[in-house]
Short mmCIF file of C-alpha atoms in Angstrom, two decimals:
data_model
loop_
_atom_site.label_atom_id
_atom_site.label_comp_id
_atom_site.label_asym_id
_atom_site.label_seq_id
_atom_site.Cartn_x
_atom_site.Cartn_y
_atom_site.Cartn_z
CA MET C 1 8.95 -6.59 -19.62
CA ARG C 2 12.53 -7.88 -18.27
CA PHE C 3 12.84 -10.15 -15.55
CA ARG C 4 15.12 -7.67 -14.40
CA ASP C 5 12.01 -4.96 -13.87
CA HIS C 6 9.98 -7.50 -11.95
CA ILE C 7 13.24 -7.85 -9.56
CA SER C 8 14.15 -4.25 -8.79
CA ALA C 9 10.34 -3.32 -8.12
CA PHE C 10 10.58 -5.14 -5.76
CA MET C 11 13.12 -3.60 -3.70
CA LEU C 12 10.40 -0.36 -3.38
CA PRO C 13 8.48 -2.60 -0.97
CA LEU C 14 11.53 -4.59 0.40
CA ALA C 15 13.06 -1.74 1.58
CA ALA C 16 9.98 0.36 3.16
CA LEU C 17 9.07 -2.71 5.41
CA ILE C 18 11.78 -5.15 6.31
CA LEU C 19 14.63 -2.88 6.20
CA ILE C 20 13.80 0.91 7.11
CA PRO C 21 11.86 -1.18 10.34
CA MET C 22 14.79 -2.82 11.18
CA ILE C 23 17.38 0.08 11.50
CA LEU C 24 14.35 1.22 13.27
CA LEU C 25 14.64 -1.22 15.88
CA LEU C 26 18.33 -0.78 15.82
CA VAL C 27 18.23 2.74 16.58
CA ALA C 28 15.43 3.45 18.90
CA ARG C 29 15.70 0.27 20.08
CA ASP C 30 12.21 0.66 21.22
CA ALA C 31 10.78 -2.48 20.57
CA ARG C 32 8.84 -4.77 23.36
CA ILE C 33 8.61 -7.73 21.87
CA SER C 34 6.34 -9.56 24.45
CA TRP C 35 5.08 -13.30 23.66
CA GLU C 36 3.56 -13.46 26.80
CA ILE C 37 -0.39 -13.60 26.75
CA SER C 38 -0.28 -13.49 30.03
CA SER C 39 -1.33 -9.38 29.62
CA THR C 40 -3.89 -8.60 27.42
CA CYS C 41 -2.97 -5.47 25.91
CA ASN C 42 -0.39 -7.48 25.03
CA SER C 43 -2.46 -9.82 22.69
CA ILE C 44 -4.10 -7.76 21.90
CA LEU C 45 -1.82 -4.95 20.43
CA LEU C 46 0.42 -9.10 19.01
CA LEU C 47 -3.21 -9.50 17.34
CA THR C 48 -4.27 -6.60 15.62
CA GLY C 49 -0.48 -6.15 14.89
CA ALA C 50 -0.53 -9.85 13.06
CA PHE C 51 -4.42 -9.43 11.51
CA LEU C 52 -2.66 -6.18 10.06
CA LEU C 53 -0.02 -7.42 8.32
CA LEU C 54 -1.87 -10.20 6.46
CA ILE C 55 -4.35 -7.93 5.20
CA GLY C 56 -1.56 -5.58 4.07
CA VAL C 57 0.92 -9.29 2.70
CA TRP C 58 -2.51 -10.21 0.97
CA LEU C 59 -3.33 -6.35 -0.48
CA MET C 60 0.32 -5.94 -2.27
CA VAL C 61 0.32 -9.73 -3.57
CA VAL C 62 -3.43 -9.12 -5.00
CA THR C 63 -2.17 -5.91 -6.15
CA ILE C 64 0.80 -7.02 -7.52
CA LYS C 65 -0.45 -9.65 -9.85
CA MET C 66 -3.53 -7.57 -10.93
CA PHE C 67 -0.20 -4.60 -11.98
CA TYR C 68 2.09 -7.32 -14.18
CA GLN C 69 -1.09 -9.64 -15.39
CA LEU C 70 -4.07 -6.78 -15.99
CA GLY C 71 -0.89 -3.78 -16.36
CA LYS C 72 1.21 -5.40 -17.71
CA GLY C 73 3.42 -3.71 -15.37
CA THR C 74 5.47 -3.16 -12.30
CA LEU C 75 4.76 -1.51 -8.88
CA ALA C 76 7.49 0.81 -9.75
CA PRO C 77 7.80 3.91 -11.42
CA TRP C 78 10.41 3.45 -14.01
CA ALA C 79 8.61 0.16 -15.24
CA PRO C 80 4.77 0.79 -14.99
CA THR C 81 1.52 -0.43 -16.22
CA GLN C 82 0.99 -0.29 -19.63
CA ASN C 83 -2.93 -0.61 -18.66
CA LEU C 84 -5.16 1.63 -15.80
CA VAL C 85 -5.74 -1.11 -13.48
CA MET C 86 -9.73 -0.30 -13.12
CA THR C 87 -11.18 -3.76 -11.69
CA GLY C 88 -10.93 -6.09 -8.82
CA ILE C 89 -9.83 -4.33 -5.42
CA TYR C 90 -9.49 -0.88 -7.94
CA LEU C 91 -12.94 0.54 -8.26
CA ARG C 92 -12.91 0.93 -4.63
CA THR C 93 -9.95 2.46 -3.79
CA ARG C 94 -7.11 3.50 -5.16
CA ASN C 95 -4.15 3.11 -3.67
CA PRO C 96 -4.87 -0.47 -1.86
CA MET C 97 -0.61 -1.29 -2.83
CA ILE C 98 0.75 1.64 -0.95
CA SER C 99 -2.51 1.39 1.50
CA GLY C 100 -1.19 -2.43 1.67
CA VAL C 101 2.09 -1.57 2.77
CA ILE C 102 0.93 0.78 5.44
CA SER C 103 -1.08 -1.63 7.10
CA VAL C 104 1.63 -4.20 7.19
CA ILE C 105 4.51 -1.09 8.93
CA ILE C 106 1.30 -0.35 11.40
CA GLY C 107 1.33 -3.99 12.11
CA GLU C 108 4.64 -3.86 12.39
CA GLY C 109 4.71 -1.28 14.50
CA LEU C 110 2.08 -3.38 17.28
CA ILE C 111 3.90 -6.90 17.69
CA PHE C 112 6.17 -4.95 17.87
CA SER C 113 5.14 -2.47 20.54
CA SER C 114 7.84 0.08 18.46
CA TRP C 115 6.70 3.78 17.79
CA ALA C 116 9.58 4.71 15.98
CA ILE C 117 8.17 2.26 13.15
CA LEU C 118 4.85 3.25 14.18
CA LEU C 119 6.51 6.88 13.54
CA TRP C 120 7.72 5.30 9.52
CA GLY C 121 4.13 4.17 9.19
CA LEU C 122 2.71 8.12 9.06
CA ILE C 123 6.04 9.12 7.95
CA PHE C 124 5.25 7.09 4.38
CA LEU C 125 1.88 7.33 4.83
CA ILE C 126 1.80 11.67 4.45
CA GLY C 127 4.80 11.11 1.96
CA ASN C 128 3.25 9.51 -0.68
CA HIS C 129 -0.02 11.16 -0.15
CA PHE C 130 2.10 14.00 -1.36
CA TYR C 131 4.26 12.18 -4.05
CA PHE C 132 0.44 11.22 -5.41
CA ILE C 133 -1.54 13.93 -5.51
CA PHE C 134 2.10 16.04 -7.38
CA SER C 135 3.37 13.52 -9.51
CA GLU C 136 1.46 10.03 -9.88
CA GLU C 137 -2.23 11.42 -10.67
CA PRO C 138 -0.67 13.98 -12.91
CA ARG C 139 1.27 11.57 -14.81
CA LEU C 140 -1.67 9.31 -14.96
CA HIS C 141 -3.87 11.61 -16.47
CA LYS C 142 -1.77 12.21 -18.83
CA ARG C 143 -1.21 8.93 -19.99
CA PHE C 144 -4.56 7.82 -19.80
CA GLY C 145 -6.31 10.58 -19.71
CA GLU C 146 -10.51 11.11 -19.84
CA GLU C 147 -10.08 7.41 -18.49
CA TYR C 148 -8.60 8.25 -15.93
CA LEU C 149 -9.89 11.37 -14.93
CA LEU C 150 -13.24 9.19 -14.12
CA TYR C 151 -11.81 6.95 -12.26
CA LYS C 152 -10.30 9.64 -10.23
CA GLU C 153 -13.86 11.55 -9.92
CA ASN C 154 -15.40 7.75 -9.14
CA VAL C 155 -12.74 6.20 -6.74
CA PRO C 156 -11.16 7.64 -3.37
CA ARG C 157 -7.31 8.10 -2.54
CA TRP C 158 -7.32 6.26 0.58
CA ILE C 159 -10.99 5.17 1.95
CA PRO C 160 -12.42 2.94 0.30
CA ARG C 161 -15.07 2.94 -1.26
CA LEU C 162 -18.35 0.45 0.26
CA SER C 163 -19.72 -0.92 -3.41
CA PRO C 164 -17.31 -1.26 -6.34
CA TRP C 165 -17.49 1.64 -8.51
CA ASN C 166 -19.19 0.38 -11.74
CA PRO C 167 -16.91 2.59 -14.67
CA ASN C 168 -19.43 1.44 -17.11
CA HIS C 169 -21.80 4.31 -15.12
CA LYS C 170 -20.38 7.17 -16.46
CA SER C 171 -21.71 9.79 -13.31
CA VAL C 172 -19.56 10.54 -10.54
CA GLU C 173 -22.30 10.03 -7.60
#
């Protein structure tokens, strides 16, 4: 894996998390940052947004590290992992990295009180949902075969399982 592949792979989340929200804030002009803790509603939105942002960043860091170390690849479709990552958070949900990105976008929307950024989060989720169904999942099935099908049958796409899936137990739960 070349260094250039890793750098270019980071452009995807940077565009989704920084560039597009900045453009939306400039164009929509709907941001209302209130750092005053006098309003309970402002405090709740700010704290919830910060919490979602931190959780999202944590998910992205953990999953990118797993892609690099265990999957021997990147998050980008042009430099994919060589191994199917089926450990840690990937035993609860198949797409924790995108869940992390969506969490950050929603956090940004709440912090900035921006409907435009929240709408971007919804568009990003819907776009990725269809991308995974019609592009990513068929490619993973082609690359990893029955191993991926068993994983797909047992681990949900978005909503995490309460308990991690045990790959040694081969039946669908």
